mmCIF file of C-alpha atoms and ligand atoms in Angstrom:
data_model
loop_
_atom_site.group_PDB
_atom_site.id
_atom_site.type_symbol
_atom_site.label_atom_id
_atom_site.label_comp_id
_atom_site.label_asym_id
_atom_site.label_seq_id
_atom_site.Cartn_x
_atom_site.Cartn_y
_atom_site.Cartn_z
ATOM 1 C CA UNK A 1 -12.540 41.175 -0.756
ATOM 2 C CA UNK A 2 -9.540 39.206 0.408
ATOM 3 C CA UNK A 3 -6.652 39.821 2.776
ATOM 4 C CA UNK A 4 -4.493 37.186 1.144
ATOM 5 C CA UNK A 5 -1.648 39.216 -0.347
ATOM 6 C CA UNK A 6 1.866 38.726 0.975
ATOM 7 C CA UNK A 7 3.673 35.497 1.595
ATOM 8 C CA UNK A 8 1.503 32.405 1.362
ATOM 9 C CA UNK A 9 1.532 30.242 4.493
ATOM 10 C CA UNK A 10 1.969 26.635 3.505
ATOM 11 C CA UNK A 11 0.493 24.830 6.484
ATOM 12 C CA UNK A 12 0.240 21.418 4.842
ATOM 13 C CA UNK A 13 2.053 18.356 6.171
ATOM 14 C CA UNK A 14 4.608 18.192 3.411
ATOM 15 C CA UNK A 15 6.298 19.516 1.544
ATOM 16 C CA UNK A 16 6.936 21.950 4.374
ATOM 17 C CA UNK A 17 8.544 25.380 4.449
ATOM 18 C CA UNK A 18 12.065 25.360 3.121
ATOM 19 C CA UNK A 19 14.328 27.832 4.982
ATOM 20 C CA UNK A 20 15.747 30.596 2.805
ATOM 21 C CA UNK A 21 19.271 29.448 3.730
ATOM 22 C CA UNK A 22 18.467 25.980 2.390
ATOM 23 C CA UNK A 23 17.078 27.410 -0.866
ATOM 24 C CA UNK A 24 20.174 29.613 -1.144
ATOM 25 C CA UNK A 25 22.456 26.605 -0.694
ATOM 26 C CA UNK A 26 21.034 25.189 -3.930
ATOM 27 C CA UNK A 27 21.700 28.374 -5.869
ATOM 28 C CA UNK A 28 25.024 27.340 -7.381
ATOM 29 C CA UNK A 29 26.431 25.490 -10.351
ATOM 30 C CA UNK A 30 26.702 21.717 -10.432
ATOM 31 C CA UNK A 31 30.054 20.385 -9.266
ATOM 32 C CA UNK A 32 32.345 17.519 -10.210
ATOM 33 C CA UNK A 33 30.748 14.328 -8.949
ATOM 34 C CA UNK A 34 34.207 12.982 -8.066
ATOM 35 C CA UNK A 35 35.265 16.102 -6.156
ATOM 36 C CA UNK A 36 36.327 16.041 -2.548
ATOM 37 C CA UNK A 37 33.532 18.447 -1.715
ATOM 38 C CA UNK A 38 30.857 16.127 -3.103
ATOM 39 C CA UNK A 39 32.304 13.092 -1.357
ATOM 40 C CA UNK A 40 32.528 15.081 1.861
ATOM 41 C CA UNK A 41 28.862 16.073 1.650
ATOM 42 C CA UNK A 42 27.868 12.442 1.113
ATOM 43 C CA UNK A 43 29.954 11.157 4.000
ATOM 44 C CA UNK A 44 28.847 13.857 6.414
ATOM 45 C CA UNK A 45 25.154 13.505 5.520
ATOM 46 C CA UNK A 46 25.279 9.713 5.916
ATOM 47 C CA UNK A 47 26.957 10.159 9.320
ATOM 48 C CA UNK A 48 24.515 12.867 10.448
ATOM 49 C CA UNK A 49 21.568 10.720 9.403
ATOM 50 C CA UNK A 50 22.869 8.022 11.745
ATOM 51 C CA UNK A 51 22.692 10.563 14.552
ATOM 52 C CA UNK A 52 19.196 11.643 13.572
ATOM 53 C CA UNK A 53 17.931 8.055 13.490
ATOM 54 C CA UNK A 54 20.139 7.290 16.519
ATOM 55 C CA UNK A 55 21.718 4.175 15.087
ATOM 56 C CA UNK A 56 25.123 2.591 14.752
ATOM 57 C CA UNK A 57 23.754 0.777 11.685
ATOM 58 C CA UNK A 58 24.093 1.974 8.086
ATOM 59 C CA UNK A 59 22.279 4.811 6.361
ATOM 60 C CA UNK A 60 21.455 5.185 2.673
ATOM 61 C CA UNK A 61 20.344 8.219 0.673
ATOM 62 C CA UNK A 62 18.140 7.765 -2.384
ATOM 63 C CA UNK A 63 17.091 10.154 -5.116
ATOM 64 C CA UNK A 64 13.425 9.418 -4.395
ATOM 65 C CA UNK A 65 10.452 10.634 -2.400
ATOM 66 C CA UNK A 66 9.017 8.833 0.619
ATOM 67 C CA UNK A 67 7.364 6.211 -1.555
ATOM 68 C CA UNK A 68 10.774 5.433 -3.002
ATOM 69 C CA UNK A 69 12.103 5.054 0.539
ATOM 70 C CA UNK A 70 9.354 2.500 1.201
ATOM 71 C CA UNK A 71 10.334 0.518 -1.875
ATOM 72 C CA UNK A 72 14.014 0.755 -0.956
ATOM 73 C CA UNK A 73 13.330 -0.618 2.519
ATOM 74 C CA UNK A 74 11.022 -3.400 1.319
ATOM 75 C CA UNK A 75 13.185 -4.576 -1.566
ATOM 76 C CA UNK A 76 16.276 -4.933 0.597
ATOM 77 C CA UNK A 77 14.854 -7.271 3.236
ATOM 78 C CA UNK A 78 11.840 -9.061 1.730
ATOM 79 C CA UNK A 79 11.338 -11.970 -0.643
ATOM 80 C CA UNK A 80 8.426 -13.009 -2.851
ATOM 81 C CA UNK A 81 5.891 -14.919 -0.741
ATOM 82 C CA UNK A 82 6.950 -13.360 2.573
ATOM 83 C CA UNK A 83 4.162 -11.897 4.689
ATOM 84 C CA UNK A 84 4.270 -8.390 6.111
ATOM 85 C CA UNK A 85 1.975 -7.287 8.907
ATOM 86 C CA UNK A 86 0.794 -3.718 8.454
ATOM 87 C CA UNK A 87 -0.076 -1.992 11.734
ATOM 88 C CA UNK A 88 -2.907 0.323 10.727
ATOM 89 C CA UNK A 89 -3.425 3.673 12.439
ATOM 90 C CA UNK A 90 -4.068 5.831 9.400
ATOM 91 C CA UNK A 91 -3.069 5.819 5.753
ATOM 92 C CA UNK A 92 0.685 5.531 5.533
ATOM 93 C CA UNK A 93 1.633 2.096 6.846
ATOM 94 C CA UNK A 94 -1.099 0.765 4.529
ATOM 95 C CA UNK A 95 0.501 2.528 1.578
ATOM 96 C CA UNK A 96 3.826 0.935 2.430
ATOM 97 C CA UNK A 97 2.183 -2.487 2.658
ATOM 98 C CA UNK A 98 0.400 -2.003 -0.663
ATOM 99 C CA UNK A 99 3.739 -1.231 -2.250
ATOM 100 C CA UNK A 100 5.244 -4.454 -0.834
ATOM 101 C CA UNK A 101 2.192 -6.364 -2.045
ATOM 102 C CA UNK A 102 2.750 -5.240 -5.622
ATOM 103 C CA UNK A 103 6.315 -6.505 -5.291
ATOM 104 C CA UNK A 104 5.033 -10.011 -4.534
ATOM 105 C CA UNK A 105 4.758 -9.933 -0.753
ATOM 106 C CA UNK A 106 1.615 -11.046 1.104
ATOM 107 C CA UNK A 107 0.124 -8.162 3.024
ATOM 108 C CA UNK A 108 -1.860 -8.706 6.173
ATOM 109 C CA UNK A 109 -3.397 -5.715 7.920
ATOM 110 C CA UNK A 110 -3.761 -5.595 11.682
ATOM 111 C CA UNK A 111 -6.967 -3.602 11.512
ATOM 112 C CA UNK A 112 -6.687 -0.387 13.450
ATOM 113 C CA UNK A 113 -8.808 2.539 14.369
ATOM 114 C CA UNK A 114 -8.034 5.802 12.570
ATOM 115 C CA UNK A 115 -8.686 7.616 15.830
ATOM 116 C CA UNK A 116 -6.277 5.599 17.968
ATOM 117 C CA UNK A 117 -2.628 4.552 18.043
ATOM 118 C CA UNK A 118 -1.707 0.943 17.276
ATOM 119 C CA UNK A 119 -2.556 -1.259 20.269
ATOM 120 C CA UNK A 120 0.593 -3.135 21.385
ATOM 121 C CA UNK A 121 -1.499 -5.893 23.011
ATOM 122 C CA UNK A 122 -3.166 -6.617 19.662
ATOM 123 C CA UNK A 123 0.297 -6.916 18.091
ATOM 124 C CA UNK A 124 1.399 -9.469 20.675
ATOM 125 C CA UNK A 125 -1.837 -11.413 20.274
ATOM 126 C CA UNK A 126 -1.479 -11.617 16.470
ATOM 127 C CA UNK A 127 2.196 -12.551 16.565
ATOM 128 C CA UNK A 128 1.636 -15.295 19.133
ATOM 129 C CA UNK A 129 -0.743 -16.959 16.677
ATOM 130 C CA UNK A 130 1.922 -16.897 13.941
ATOM 131 C CA UNK A 131 3.636 -20.039 15.200
ATOM 132 C CA UNK A 132 5.285 -20.771 11.844
ATOM 133 C CA UNK A 133 6.780 -17.240 11.738
ATOM 134 C CA UNK A 134 5.323 -16.540 8.302
ATOM 135 C CA UNK A 135 5.298 -12.829 9.152
ATOM 136 C CA UNK A 136 8.709 -11.473 8.215
ATOM 137 C CA UNK A 137 8.255 -7.799 8.991
ATOM 138 C CA UNK A 138 5.957 -5.347 10.741
ATOM 139 C CA UNK A 139 5.306 -2.009 9.041
ATOM 140 C CA UNK A 140 4.290 1.013 11.100
ATOM 141 C CA UNK A 141 4.348 4.804 10.802
ATOM 142 C CA UNK A 142 5.686 6.582 13.879
ATOM 143 C CA UNK A 143 3.468 9.537 13.033
ATOM 144 C CA UNK A 144 0.670 8.909 10.608
ATOM 145 C CA UNK A 145 0.171 12.177 8.786
ATOM 146 C CA UNK A 146 -3.387 11.297 7.710
ATOM 147 C CA UNK A 147 -4.829 10.565 11.150
ATOM 148 C CA UNK A 148 -2.460 12.721 13.198
ATOM 149 C CA UNK A 149 -1.515 9.853 15.495
ATOM 150 C CA UNK A 150 1.863 9.271 17.136
ATOM 151 C CA UNK A 151 2.575 5.591 17.739
ATOM 152 C CA UNK A 152 4.693 4.338 20.632
ATOM 153 C CA UNK A 153 7.439 2.491 18.775
ATOM 154 C CA UNK A 154 9.224 1.249 21.904
ATOM 155 C CA UNK A 155 5.945 -0.338 23.037
ATOM 156 C CA UNK A 156 5.569 -2.082 19.679
ATOM 157 C CA UNK A 157 9.040 -3.599 20.043
ATOM 158 C CA UNK A 158 8.132 -4.784 23.544
ATOM 159 C CA UNK A 159 4.930 -6.281 22.143
ATOM 160 C CA UNK A 160 6.980 -8.216 19.560
ATOM 161 C CA UNK A 161 9.395 -9.409 22.223
ATOM 162 C CA UNK A 162 6.495 -10.519 24.416
ATOM 163 C CA UNK A 163 5.440 -12.823 21.572
ATOM 164 C CA UNK A 164 9.083 -13.917 21.020
ATOM 165 C CA UNK A 165 8.596 -13.198 17.346
ATOM 166 C CA UNK A 166 11.621 -12.714 15.045
ATOM 167 C CA UNK A 167 9.999 -10.406 12.446
ATOM 168 C CA UNK A 168 11.789 -7.201 11.532
ATOM 169 C CA UNK A 169 10.374 -3.957 12.911
ATOM 170 C CA UNK A 170 10.219 -1.406 10.079
ATOM 171 C CA UNK A 171 9.261 2.170 10.888
ATOM 172 C CA UNK A 172 8.200 5.068 8.676
ATOM 173 C CA UNK A 173 9.637 8.259 10.210
ATOM 174 C CA UNK A 174 8.799 10.571 7.297
ATOM 175 C CA UNK A 175 6.608 12.854 9.437
ATOM 176 C CA UNK A 176 8.499 12.452 12.694
ATOM 177 C CA UNK A 177 12.261 12.576 12.139
ATOM 178 C CA UNK A 178 13.495 15.923 13.434
ATOM 179 C CA UNK A 179 10.088 16.583 15.056
ATOM 180 C CA UNK A 180 9.873 14.079 17.903
ATOM 181 C CA UNK A 181 12.258 11.651 19.602
ATOM 182 C CA UNK A 182 13.285 8.569 17.647
ATOM 183 C CA UNK A 183 15.773 6.035 18.990
ATOM 184 C CA UNK A 184 16.362 3.326 16.423
ATOM 185 C CA UNK A 185 18.888 1.262 18.368
ATOM 186 C CA UNK A 186 17.435 2.005 21.798
ATOM 187 C CA UNK A 187 13.978 0.913 20.710
ATOM 188 C CA UNK A 188 15.103 -2.081 18.666
ATOM 189 C CA UNK A 189 13.973 -0.832 15.262
ATOM 190 C CA UNK A 190 15.533 -2.862 12.427
ATOM 191 C CA UNK A 191 14.740 -0.636 9.445
ATOM 192 C CA UNK A 192 13.709 3.021 9.499
ATOM 193 C CA UNK A 193 12.988 5.327 6.613
ATOM 194 C CA UNK A 194 12.296 9.038 6.145
ATOM 195 C CA UNK A 195 12.025 11.706 3.472
ATOM 196 C CA UNK A 196 13.611 15.106 3.010
ATOM 197 C CA UNK A 197 10.508 17.280 2.761
ATOM 198 C CA UNK A 198 8.853 17.195 6.153
ATOM 199 C CA UNK A 199 10.693 17.685 9.435
ATOM 200 C CA UNK A 200 14.007 17.874 7.599
ATOM 201 C CA UNK A 201 13.145 21.159 5.851
ATOM 202 C CA UNK A 202 14.589 20.152 2.472
ATOM 203 C CA UNK A 203 12.788 20.133 -0.882
ATOM 204 C CA UNK A 204 11.123 16.825 -1.817
ATOM 205 C CA UNK A 205 13.261 14.324 -3.674
ATOM 206 C CA UNK A 206 15.464 12.542 -1.146
ATOM 207 C CA UNK A 207 14.619 9.419 0.815
ATOM 208 C CA UNK A 208 16.641 8.034 3.711
ATOM 209 C CA UNK A 209 16.817 4.479 4.968
ATOM 210 C CA UNK A 210 18.629 3.179 8.027
ATOM 211 C CA UNK A 211 19.300 -0.507 8.658
ATOM 212 C CA UNK A 212 20.744 -2.303 11.662
ATOM 213 C CA UNK A 213 22.913 -5.444 11.566
ATOM 214 C CA UNK A 214 19.927 -7.741 11.802
ATOM 215 C CA UNK A 215 18.299 -6.147 8.797
ATOM 216 C CA UNK A 216 21.574 -6.289 6.872
ATOM 217 C CA UNK A 217 21.847 -9.978 7.675
ATOM 218 C CA UNK A 218 18.319 -10.631 6.353
ATOM 219 C CA UNK A 219 19.220 -8.485 3.331
ATOM 220 C CA UNK A 220 21.845 -11.014 2.233
ATOM 221 C CA UNK A 221 19.207 -13.537 1.231
ATOM 222 C CA UNK A 222 16.372 -11.141 0.314
ATOM 223 C CA UNK A 223 14.802 -12.024 -3.013
ATOM 224 C CA UNK A 224 13.399 -8.651 -4.027
ATOM 225 C CA UNK A 225 16.713 -6.822 -4.296
ATOM 226 C CA UNK A 226 17.223 -4.612 -7.354
ATOM 227 C CA UNK A 227 20.376 -2.761 -8.249
ATOM 228 C CA UNK A 228 19.000 0.741 -7.771
ATOM 229 C CA UNK A 229 17.872 0.221 -4.188
ATOM 230 C CA UNK A 230 20.466 -2.372 -3.184
ATOM 231 C CA UNK A 231 22.279 -1.765 0.097
ATOM 232 C CA UNK A 232 25.250 -3.969 -0.759
ATOM 233 C CA UNK A 233 25.873 -2.065 -3.971
ATOM 234 C CA UNK A 234 25.519 1.255 -2.207
ATOM 235 C CA UNK A 235 28.022 0.197 0.440
ATOM 236 C CA UNK A 236 30.612 -0.108 -2.314
ATOM 237 C CA UNK A 237 33.786 1.992 -2.289
ATOM 238 C CA UNK A 238 33.083 4.059 -5.396
ATOM 239 C CA UNK A 239 31.260 7.314 -4.714
ATOM 240 C CA UNK A 240 28.783 6.848 -7.585
ATOM 241 C CA UNK A 241 27.609 3.633 -5.919
ATOM 242 C CA UNK A 242 26.248 5.640 -2.992
ATOM 243 C CA UNK A 243 23.542 6.915 -5.333
ATOM 244 C CA UNK A 244 23.670 4.205 -7.999
ATOM 245 C CA UNK A 245 24.551 6.961 -10.469
ATOM 246 C CA UNK A 246 24.807 10.735 -10.438
ATOM 247 C CA UNK A 247 24.303 12.209 -6.963
ATOM 248 C CA UNK A 248 21.235 14.481 -6.667
ATOM 249 C CA UNK A 249 23.733 17.278 -6.046
ATOM 250 C CA UNK A 250 21.498 20.266 -5.412
ATOM 251 C CA UNK A 251 19.216 18.370 -3.081
ATOM 252 C CA UNK A 252 22.319 17.258 -1.209
ATOM 253 C CA UNK A 253 23.535 20.867 -0.936
ATOM 254 C CA UNK A 254 20.118 21.641 0.520
ATOM 255 C CA UNK A 255 20.160 18.673 2.878
ATOM 256 C CA UNK A 256 23.635 19.549 4.123
ATOM 257 C CA UNK A 257 22.446 23.076 4.968
ATOM 258 C CA UNK A 258 19.198 21.873 6.538
ATOM 259 C CA UNK A 259 20.999 19.421 8.814
ATOM 260 C CA UNK A 260 23.447 22.204 9.752
ATOM 261 C CA UNK A 261 20.471 24.368 10.757
ATOM 262 C CA UNK A 262 19.026 21.515 12.788
ATOM 263 C CA UNK A 263 22.368 20.954 14.525
ATOM 264 C CA UNK A 264 22.693 24.665 15.222
ATOM 265 C CA UNK A 265 19.284 24.677 16.904
ATOM 266 C CA UNK A 266 20.016 21.331 18.549
ATOM 267 C CA UNK A 267 17.756 18.318 18.015
ATOM 268 C CA UNK A 268 16.321 18.450 21.573
ATOM 269 C CA UNK A 269 15.451 22.130 21.087
ATOM 270 C CA UNK A 270 13.817 21.392 17.727
ATOM 271 C CA UNK A 271 11.796 18.609 19.320
ATOM 272 C CA UNK A 272 10.742 20.927 22.153
ATOM 273 C CA UNK A 273 9.768 23.623 19.618
ATOM 274 C CA UNK A 274 7.521 21.122 17.845
ATOM 275 C CA UNK A 275 5.987 20.140 21.167
ATOM 276 C CA UNK A 276 5.222 23.758 22.069
ATOM 277 C CA UNK A 277 3.763 24.696 18.690
ATOM 278 C CA UNK A 278 1.721 21.484 18.612
ATOM 279 C CA UNK A 279 0.362 22.105 22.095
ATOM 280 C CA UNK A 280 -0.493 25.703 21.150
ATOM 281 C CA UNK A 281 -2.415 24.349 18.151
ATOM 282 C CA UNK A 282 -4.169 21.785 20.308
ATOM 283 C CA UNK A 283 -5.159 24.421 22.866
ATOM 284 C CA UNK A 284 -6.851 26.401 20.079
ATOM 285 C CA UNK A 285 -8.594 23.318 18.676
ATOM 286 C CA UNK A 286 -9.802 22.367 22.155
ATOM 287 C CA UNK A 287 -11.351 25.819 22.488
ATOM 288 C CA UNK A 288 -13.020 25.617 19.063
ATOM 289 C CA UNK A 289 -14.323 22.162 19.928
ATOM 290 C CA UNK A 290 -16.647 23.745 22.506
ATOM 291 C CA UNK A 291 -18.915 24.576 19.558
ATOM 292 C CA UNK A 292 -19.580 20.827 19.067
ATOM 293 C CA UNK A 293 -18.621 20.784 15.381
ATOM 294 C CA UNK A 294 -14.828 20.597 15.451
ATOM 295 C CA UNK A 295 -13.068 17.860 17.361
ATOM 296 C CA UNK A 296 -9.694 16.113 17.486
ATOM 297 C CA UNK A 297 -9.469 13.106 15.220
ATOM 298 C CA UNK A 298 -7.208 11.405 17.741
ATOM 299 C CA UNK A 299 -9.281 10.846 20.832
ATOM 300 C CA UNK A 300 -6.540 10.137 23.375
ATOM 301 C CA UNK A 301 -4.495 13.321 24.056
ATOM 302 C CA UNK A 302 -1.299 11.335 24.671
ATOM 303 C CA UNK A 303 -1.488 9.846 21.163
ATOM 304 C CA UNK A 304 -1.600 13.177 19.286
ATOM 305 C CA UNK A 305 1.351 13.941 17.018
ATOM 306 C CA UNK A 306 3.580 16.965 17.472
ATOM 307 C CA UNK A 307 4.012 17.585 13.734
ATOM 308 C CA UNK A 308 0.395 17.487 12.560
ATOM 309 C CA UNK A 309 -3.061 18.029 14.034
ATOM 310 C CA UNK A 310 -6.012 16.420 12.317
ATOM 311 C CA UNK A 311 -9.312 18.168 13.054
ATOM 312 C CA UNK A 312 -12.607 16.391 12.395
ATOM 313 C CA UNK A 313 -15.658 18.380 11.384
ATOM 314 C CA UNK A 314 -18.760 16.596 12.576
ATOM 315 C CA UNK A 315 -21.590 16.853 10.074
ATOM 316 C CA UNK A 316 -19.899 19.578 8.028
ATOM 317 C CA UNK A 317 -17.890 19.662 4.828
ATOM 318 C CA UNK A 318 -14.475 21.185 5.650
ATOM 319 C CA UNK A 319 -13.980 22.382 2.047
ATOM 320 C CA UNK A 320 -15.506 25.882 2.480
ATOM 321 C CA UNK A 321 -13.145 26.464 5.421
ATOM 322 C CA UNK A 322 -10.141 25.276 3.403
ATOM 323 C CA UNK A 323 -11.204 27.511 0.489
ATOM 324 C CA UNK A 324 -11.719 30.480 2.786
ATOM 325 C CA UNK A 325 -8.293 30.056 4.396
ATOM 326 C CA UNK A 326 -6.598 29.796 1.006
ATOM 327 C CA UNK A 327 -8.492 32.440 -0.951
ATOM 328 C CA UNK A 328 -9.230 35.009 1.716
ATOM 329 C CA UNK A 329 -6.215 34.607 4.023
ATOM 330 C CA UNK A 330 -3.413 33.051 1.968
ATOM 331 C CA UNK A 331 -3.136 30.042 4.253
ATOM 332 C CA UNK A 332 -3.046 26.554 2.749
ATOM 333 C CA UNK A 333 -4.360 23.884 5.118
ATOM 334 C CA UNK A 334 -4.117 20.130 4.637
ATOM 335 C CA UNK A 335 -7.156 18.223 3.348
ATOM 336 C CA UNK A 336 -8.493 15.047 4.960
ATOM 337 C CA UNK A 337 -6.930 11.928 3.468
ATOM 338 C CA UNK A 338 -8.348 8.468 2.844
ATOM 339 C CA UNK A 339 -11.175 7.676 5.266
ATOM 340 C CA UNK A 340 -11.140 11.302 6.395
ATOM 341 C CA UNK A 341 -11.611 12.779 2.911
ATOM 342 C CA UNK A 342 -14.387 15.377 3.177
ATOM 343 C CA UNK A 343 -14.552 14.986 6.944
ATOM 344 C CA UNK A 344 -11.405 16.605 8.325
ATOM 345 C CA UNK A 345 -8.726 19.187 7.737
ATOM 346 C CA UNK A 346 -5.153 19.148 8.934
ATOM 347 C CA UNK A 347 -2.887 21.806 10.382
ATOM 348 C CA UNK A 348 0.824 21.101 10.004
ATOM 349 C CA UNK A 349 3.314 22.401 12.556
ATOM 350 C CA UNK A 350 6.300 20.565 11.157
ATOM 351 C CA UNK A 351 9.834 21.486 10.183
ATOM 352 C CA UNK A 352 10.816 25.126 9.677
ATOM 353 C CA UNK A 353 7.919 26.578 11.686
ATOM 354 C CA UNK A 354 7.717 29.275 14.311
ATOM 355 C CA UNK A 355 5.151 30.955 16.541
ATOM 356 C CA UNK A 356 3.933 33.581 14.053
ATOM 357 C CA UNK A 357 3.427 30.942 11.369
ATOM 358 C CA UNK A 358 1.397 28.724 13.676
ATOM 359 C CA UNK A 359 -0.507 31.597 15.305
ATOM 360 C CA UNK A 360 -1.140 33.091 11.859
ATOM 361 C CA UNK A 361 -2.493 29.793 10.598
ATOM 362 C CA UNK A 362 -4.692 29.376 13.656
ATOM 363 C CA UNK A 363 -5.881 32.960 13.208
ATOM 364 C CA UNK A 364 -6.920 32.244 9.623
ATOM 365 C CA UNK A 365 -8.822 29.137 10.715
ATOM 366 C CA UNK A 366 -10.671 31.046 13.431
ATOM 367 C CA UNK A 367 -11.417 33.880 11.013
ATOM 368 C CA UNK A 368 -12.902 31.304 8.619
ATOM 369 C CA UNK A 369 -14.978 29.715 11.365
ATOM 370 C CA UNK A 370 -16.460 33.122 12.179
ATOM 371 C CA UNK A 371 -16.984 34.193 8.562
ATOM 372 C CA UNK A 372 -18.663 30.909 7.611
ATOM 373 C CA UNK A 373 -20.834 30.763 10.715
ATOM 374 C CA UNK A 374 -19.404 27.427 11.838
ATOM 375 C CA UNK A 375 -20.200 26.957 15.540
ATOM 376 C CA UNK A 376 -17.023 27.080 17.623
ATOM 377 C CA UNK A 377 -15.750 28.186 20.976
ATOM 378 C CA UNK A 378 -14.393 31.713 20.454
ATOM 379 C CA UNK A 379 -10.873 32.662 21.518
ATOM 380 C CA UNK A 380 -8.900 29.640 20.299
ATOM 381 C CA UNK A 381 -6.054 31.825 19.093
ATOM 382 C CA UNK A 382 -6.036 33.727 22.368
ATOM 383 C CA UNK A 383 -5.747 30.408 24.222
ATOM 384 C CA UNK A 384 -2.755 29.481 22.064
ATOM 385 C CA UNK A 385 -1.114 32.876 22.684
ATOM 386 C CA UNK A 386 -1.597 32.509 26.422
ATOM 387 C CA UNK A 387 -0.214 28.978 26.398
ATOM 388 C CA UNK A 388 2.944 30.049 24.530
ATOM 389 C CA UNK A 389 3.272 33.133 26.738
ATOM 390 C CA UNK A 390 3.300 30.887 29.790
ATOM 391 C CA UNK A 391 5.658 28.265 28.378
ATOM 392 C CA UNK A 392 8.190 30.349 26.473
ATOM 393 C CA UNK A 393 9.848 32.391 29.190
ATOM 394 C CA UNK A 394 12.157 35.383 28.644
HETATM 395 C C1 PLP B 401 4.470 12.195 3.383
HETATM 396 C C2 PLP B 401 4.553 10.841 3.960
HETATM 397 C C3 PLP B 401 4.937 9.730 3.195
HETATM 398 C C4 PLP B 401 5.110 9.763 1.709
HETATM 399 O O1 PLP B 401 6.108 10.578 1.270
HETATM 400 P P1 PLP B 401 6.160 10.977 -0.273
HETATM 401 O O2 PLP B 401 7.384 11.776 -0.371
HETATM 402 O O3 PLP B 401 4.901 11.742 -0.560
HETATM 403 O O4 PLP B 401 6.224 9.730 -1.066
HETATM 404 C C5 PLP B 401 5.102 8.526 3.835
HETATM 405 N N1 PLP B 401 4.870 8.399 5.143
HETATM 406 C C6 PLP B 401 4.474 9.422 5.907
HETATM 407 C C7 PLP B 401 4.241 9.208 7.362
HETATM 408 C C8 PLP B 401 4.297 10.678 5.344
HETATM 409 O O5 PLP B 401 3.889 11.703 6.094
#
């Protein structure tokens, strides 16, 4: 027996739920790539992305996924033989570093703990030892989707300044843009990148990069530039240069609509919504954790991300729970990645998400815990309901 009919709940950390209005915006014929409408969409999206990243620098849109955004960022500011320092706190900054390594860059990893945010003091300590300034850039994920950590980017910049180190600060915002505050200029971030399919509620296939003046200065002499990713080429006057070829029109129609929805809600309200739904999720997990099997992957409550919660299962394979949620309830949860493969599951509360989706997902998890006889504190969903009932006033 299953109770899985009806709309499937995709509770994985990307791609996330695409609003019907965004899907509908794609339901139209292709248009003239030289038309005023197409140029207007490009210009307005580039401008709105500046607001989302909070920068007066330049923004670029690529027909690519997040990995493409990583390559775009790396190729525009790095040269063969440069060293990048990867600030580990999960899987994603490492992936970015590995990509740079294959391009001919030396990758050094500032070893981190998958259960903690990056330690700013360790960053200062490492940079102080780099007297020759061999390290050209630091790579960090604001939210690491594998571990569920949220890093303090402003603190990382302060840690770099404390060491008086000139490296570029490069931040992966794929799982955080539109979900939590980001202040590129205010925090002194030189290069930021994101993707369309997480907090930005758009189908996968677009990557965004933002660069400040410092990064654009370094770009001038970067040795790894290629035409497709190249900022200078994309800053050209001709519209086709903005995409180095045909614009990914339908994804841009979708992006335009998704950003309109975000503006309608208001970015601060969207950020607050993520905070509330994340805290509701955490209140349920905290209740379940009383059974001594489930626990938060991120140990320090202030370092837990508002777009994803990673739940460790101590001494238990999470797969039966994932299978139960999918097959019996129609809820797709995220698997554990990398070091957490077979040890954790992840609940996304990112992008186009509301209370019933999160409470429904939590309900399916608790149902699975009961059905599979996994020890847990009962009433996690009730705790989440009560939390939201207190916080979301009439
Ligand atoms: C999803 C994700 C990526 C990778 O994006 P793809 O589109 O899968 O290439 C990179 N960084 C973070 C933090 C992510 O969550």
